[in-house]
PDB file of C-alpha atoms in Angstrom:
ATOM      1  CA  MET A   1     175.137 -34.585-145.119  1.00  0.00           C
ATOM      2  CA  SER A   2     177.477 -36.688-147.193  1.00  0.00           C
ATOM      3  CA  GLY A   3     177.241 -36.269-150.939  1.00  0.00           C
ATOM      4  CA  ARG A   4     175.659 -32.826-150.669  1.00  0.00           C
ATOM      5  CA  THR A   5     177.225 -29.792-152.284  1.00  0.00           C
ATOM      6  CA  ALA A   6     178.049 -26.583-150.443  1.00  0.00           C
ATOM      7  CA  LEU A   7     175.307 -24.882-152.468  1.00  0.00           C
ATOM      8  CA  SER A   8     172.745 -27.452-151.356  1.00  0.00           C
ATOM      9  CA  VAL A   9     173.701 -27.144-147.678  1.00  0.00           C
ATOM     10  CA  ALA A  10     173.747 -23.328-147.773  1.00  0.00           C
ATOM     11  CA  SER A  11     170.355 -23.304-149.516  1.00  0.00           C
ATOM     12  CA  ASN A  12     168.880 -25.690-146.948  1.00  0.00           C
ATOM     13  CA  ARG A  13     170.077 -23.478-144.109  1.00  0.00           C
ATOM     14  CA  GLY A  14     168.998 -20.199-145.704  1.00  0.00           C
ATOM     15  CA  HIS A  15     172.465 -18.670-145.985  1.00  0.00           C
ATOM     16  CA  GLU A  16     171.529 -16.175-148.677  1.00  0.00           C
ATOM     17  CA  GLN A  17     174.900 -14.383-148.855  1.00  0.00           C
ATOM     18  CA  ILE A  18     176.835 -17.634-149.025  1.00  0.00           C
ATOM     19  CA  VAL A  19     174.537 -18.886-151.798  1.00  0.00           C
ATOM     20  CA  ALA A  20     175.111 -15.633-153.730  1.00  0.00           C
ATOM     21  CA  ARG A  21     178.897 -16.003-153.371  1.00  0.00           C
ATOM     22  CA  LEU A  22     178.843 -19.653-154.392  1.00  0.00           C
ATOM     23  CA  LEU A  23     176.761 -18.845-157.468  1.00  0.00           C
ATOM     24  CA  LYS A  24     179.091 -15.977-158.379  1.00  0.00           C
ATOM     25  CA  ALA A  25     182.011 -18.422-158.106  1.00  0.00           C
ATOM     26  CA  GLY A  26     180.274 -20.752-160.569  1.00  0.00           C
ATOM     27  CA  ALA A  27     178.499 -23.259-158.319  1.00  0.00           C
ATOM     28  CA  LYS A  28     175.985 -25.406-160.169  1.00  0.00           C
ATOM     29  CA  GLN A  29     172.614 -26.684-158.982  1.00  0.00           C
ATOM     30  CA  VAL A  30     173.296 -30.394-158.646  1.00  0.00           C
ATOM     31  CA  PRO A  31     170.517 -32.723-157.445  1.00  0.00           C
ATOM     32  CA  SER A  32     171.087 -34.183-153.994  1.00  0.00           C
ATOM     33  CA  ASP A  33     168.692 -36.691-152.472  1.00  0.00           C
ATOM     34  CA  GLY A  34     166.277 -36.043-155.347  1.00  0.00           C
ATOM     35  CA  ARG A  35     166.188 -32.273-154.873  1.00  0.00           C
ATOM     36  CA  LEU A  36     167.906 -29.233-156.304  1.00  0.00           C
ATOM     37  CA  PRO A  37     169.131 -26.459-153.973  1.00  0.00           C
ATOM     38  CA  ILE A  38     166.068 -24.411-154.994  1.00  0.00           C
ATOM     39  CA  HIS A  39     163.833 -27.148-153.570  1.00  0.00           C
ATOM     40  CA  GLU A  40     165.892 -27.137-150.354  1.00  0.00           C
ATOM     41  CA  ALA A  41     165.464 -23.374-149.931  1.00  0.00           C
ATOM     42  CA  CYS A  42     161.742 -23.373-150.687  1.00  0.00           C
ATOM     43  CA  CYS A  43     161.007 -26.335-148.386  1.00  0.00           C
ATOM     44  CA  LYS A  44     162.444 -24.399-145.465  1.00  0.00           C
ATOM     45  CA  GLY A  45     160.827 -21.072-146.348  1.00  0.00           C
ATOM     46  CA  HIS A  46     164.143 -19.423-147.259  1.00  0.00           C
ATOM     47  CA  PHE A  47     162.639 -17.258-149.967  1.00  0.00           C
ATOM     48  CA  GLY A  48     165.553 -14.785-150.201  1.00  0.00           C
ATOM     49  CA  THR A  49     167.858 -17.712-150.871  1.00  0.00           C
ATOM     50  CA  ALA A  50     165.435 -19.036-153.480  1.00  0.00           C
ATOM     51  CA  ARG A  51     165.468 -15.631-155.217  1.00  0.00           C
ATOM     52  CA  GLU A  52     169.274 -15.779-155.456  1.00  0.00           C
ATOM     53  CA  LEU A  53     169.072 -19.223-157.044  1.00  0.00           C
ATOM     54  CA  LEU A  54     166.377 -18.090-159.486  1.00  0.00           C
ATOM     55  CA  LYS A  55     168.500 -15.146-160.640  1.00  0.00           C
ATOM     56  CA  LYS A  56     171.126 -17.610-161.851  1.00  0.00           C
ATOM     57  CA  TYR A  57     168.824 -20.513-162.801  1.00  0.00           C
ATOM     58  CA  PRO A  58     165.385 -19.083-163.720  1.00  0.00           C
ATOM     59  CA  ASP A  59     164.254 -22.306-165.399  1.00  0.00           C
ATOM     60  CA  SER A  60     164.618 -24.198-162.121  1.00  0.00           C
ATOM     61  CA  ILE A  61     161.255 -22.797-160.999  1.00  0.00           C
ATOM     62  CA  ASN A  62     159.648 -25.603-163.026  1.00  0.00           C
ATOM     63  CA  ALA A  63     161.973 -28.399-161.882  1.00  0.00           C
ATOM     64  CA  GLU A  64     160.255 -31.282-160.123  1.00  0.00           C
ATOM     65  CA  ASP A  65     161.890 -33.114-157.247  1.00  0.00           C
ATOM     66  CA  GLU A  66     161.676 -36.865-156.668  1.00  0.00           C
ATOM     67  CA  ASP A  67     158.159 -36.388-155.256  1.00  0.00           C
ATOM     68  CA  GLY A  68     157.017 -34.458-158.333  1.00  0.00           C
ATOM     69  CA  MET A  69     156.882 -31.145-156.469  1.00  0.00           C
ATOM     70  CA  THR A  70     158.145 -27.886-157.939  1.00  0.00           C
ATOM     71  CA  PRO A  71     159.905 -25.194-155.893  1.00  0.00           C
ATOM     72  CA  LEU A  72     156.695 -23.153-156.028  1.00  0.00           C
ATOM     73  CA  ALA A  73     154.708 -26.019-154.501  1.00  0.00           C
ATOM     74  CA  HIS A  74     157.261 -26.301-151.690  1.00  0.00           C
ATOM     75  CA  ALA A  75     157.228 -22.516-151.175  1.00  0.00           C
ATOM     76  CA  ARG A  76     153.441 -22.489-150.947  1.00  0.00           C
ATOM     77  CA  LYS A  77     153.514 -25.275-148.371  1.00  0.00           C
ATOM     78  CA  ALA A  78     156.263 -23.620-146.304  1.00  0.00           C
ATOM     79  CA  SER A  79     154.574 -20.228-146.470  1.00  0.00           C
ATOM     80  CA  MET A  80     151.249 -21.641-145.339  1.00  0.00           C
ATOM     81  CA  LEU A  81     152.902 -23.427-142.433  1.00  0.00           C
ATOM     82  CA  LEU A  82     154.775 -20.281-141.344  1.00  0.00           C
ATOM     83  CA  GLN A  83     151.652 -18.126-141.595  1.00  0.00           C
ATOM     84  CA  ASN A  84     149.601 -20.573-139.548  1.00  0.00           C
ATOM     85  CA  ILE A  85     152.230 -20.800-136.828  1.00  0.00           C
ATOM     86  CA  GLU A  86     152.215 -16.997-136.651  1.00  0.00           C
ATOM     87  CA  VAL A  87     148.404 -16.860-136.470  1.00  0.00           C
ATOM     88  CA  PHE A  88     148.129 -19.532-133.784  1.00  0.00           C
ATOM     89  CA  GLY A  89     150.909 -17.962-131.729  1.00  0.00           C
ATOM     90  CA  SER A  90     153.068 -21.047-131.418  1.00  0.00           C
ATOM     91  CA  ASP A  91     156.663 -20.498-132.393  1.00  0.00           C
ATOM     92  CA  ASP A  92     157.542 -24.177-132.278  1.00  0.00           C
ATOM     93  CA  GLY A  93     154.223 -25.952-132.844  1.00  0.00           C
ATOM     94  CA  SER A  94     154.441 -27.702-129.487  1.00  0.00           C
ATOM     95  CA  GLU A  95     151.102 -26.513-128.122  1.00  0.00           C
ATOM     96  CA  VAL A  96     148.621 -29.335-127.638  1.00  0.00           C
ATOM     97  CA  THR A  97     145.004 -29.051-128.779  1.00  0.00           C
ATOM     98  CA  ASP A  98     142.052 -30.209-126.700  1.00  0.00           C
ATOM     99  CA  ARG A  99     142.108 -33.460-128.690  1.00  0.00           C
ATOM    100  CA  GLY A 100     145.716 -34.199-127.793  1.00  0.00           C
ATOM    101  CA  LYS A 101     147.321 -33.318-131.120  1.00  0.00           C
ATOM    102  CA  LEU A 102     150.208 -30.936-131.491  1.00  0.00           C
ATOM    103  CA  ILE A 103     149.389 -27.707-133.315  1.00  0.00           C
ATOM    104  CA  LEU A 104     152.322 -28.503-135.616  1.00  0.00           C
ATOM    105  CA  HIS A 105     150.675 -31.777-136.696  1.00  0.00           C
ATOM    106  CA  LEU A 106     147.475 -29.956-137.618  1.00  0.00           C
ATOM    107  CA  LEU A 107     149.380 -27.314-139.564  1.00  0.00           C
ATOM    108  CA  ILE A 108     151.425 -29.846-141.504  1.00  0.00           C
ATOM    109  CA  ASN A 109     148.362 -31.909-142.367  1.00  0.00           C
ATOM    110  CA  GLY A 110     146.538 -28.776-143.501  1.00  0.00           C
ATOM    111  CA  ALA A 111     149.504 -27.725-145.637  1.00  0.00           C
ATOM    112  CA  ARG A 112     149.569 -31.165-147.258  1.00  0.00           C
ATOM    113  CA  GLU A 113     145.879 -30.928-148.114  1.00  0.00           C
ATOM    114  CA  HIS A 114     146.333 -27.521-149.744  1.00  0.00           C
ATOM    115  CA  SER A 115     149.515 -28.396-151.664  1.00  0.00           C
ATOM    116  CA  THR A 116     147.869 -31.060-153.817  1.00  0.00           C
TER     117      THR A 116
END
């Protein structure tokens, strides 16, 4: 994780309270690997963390990452993936379908189709 800020790492891991403290102390959203901390939080489905970031940086909701995706696009994708895992009853996506594909692969491919 070299070159990443504490805010980026905390956002990626969903540490909402740490993110709030860092922001209160003056931490800035600095791009790392083509993404802002808000992208990191939304990619992982850490929506509470994303809310903390949006309180301080409301304009970041429209920021595009290196792939041209906004935080909202990442949140939609993560939310869809989490909902589908819940519906299909697999907590890790390791169940295999009758065609030999992992449930996780099907969910990710479906999320990709819906995020465009």
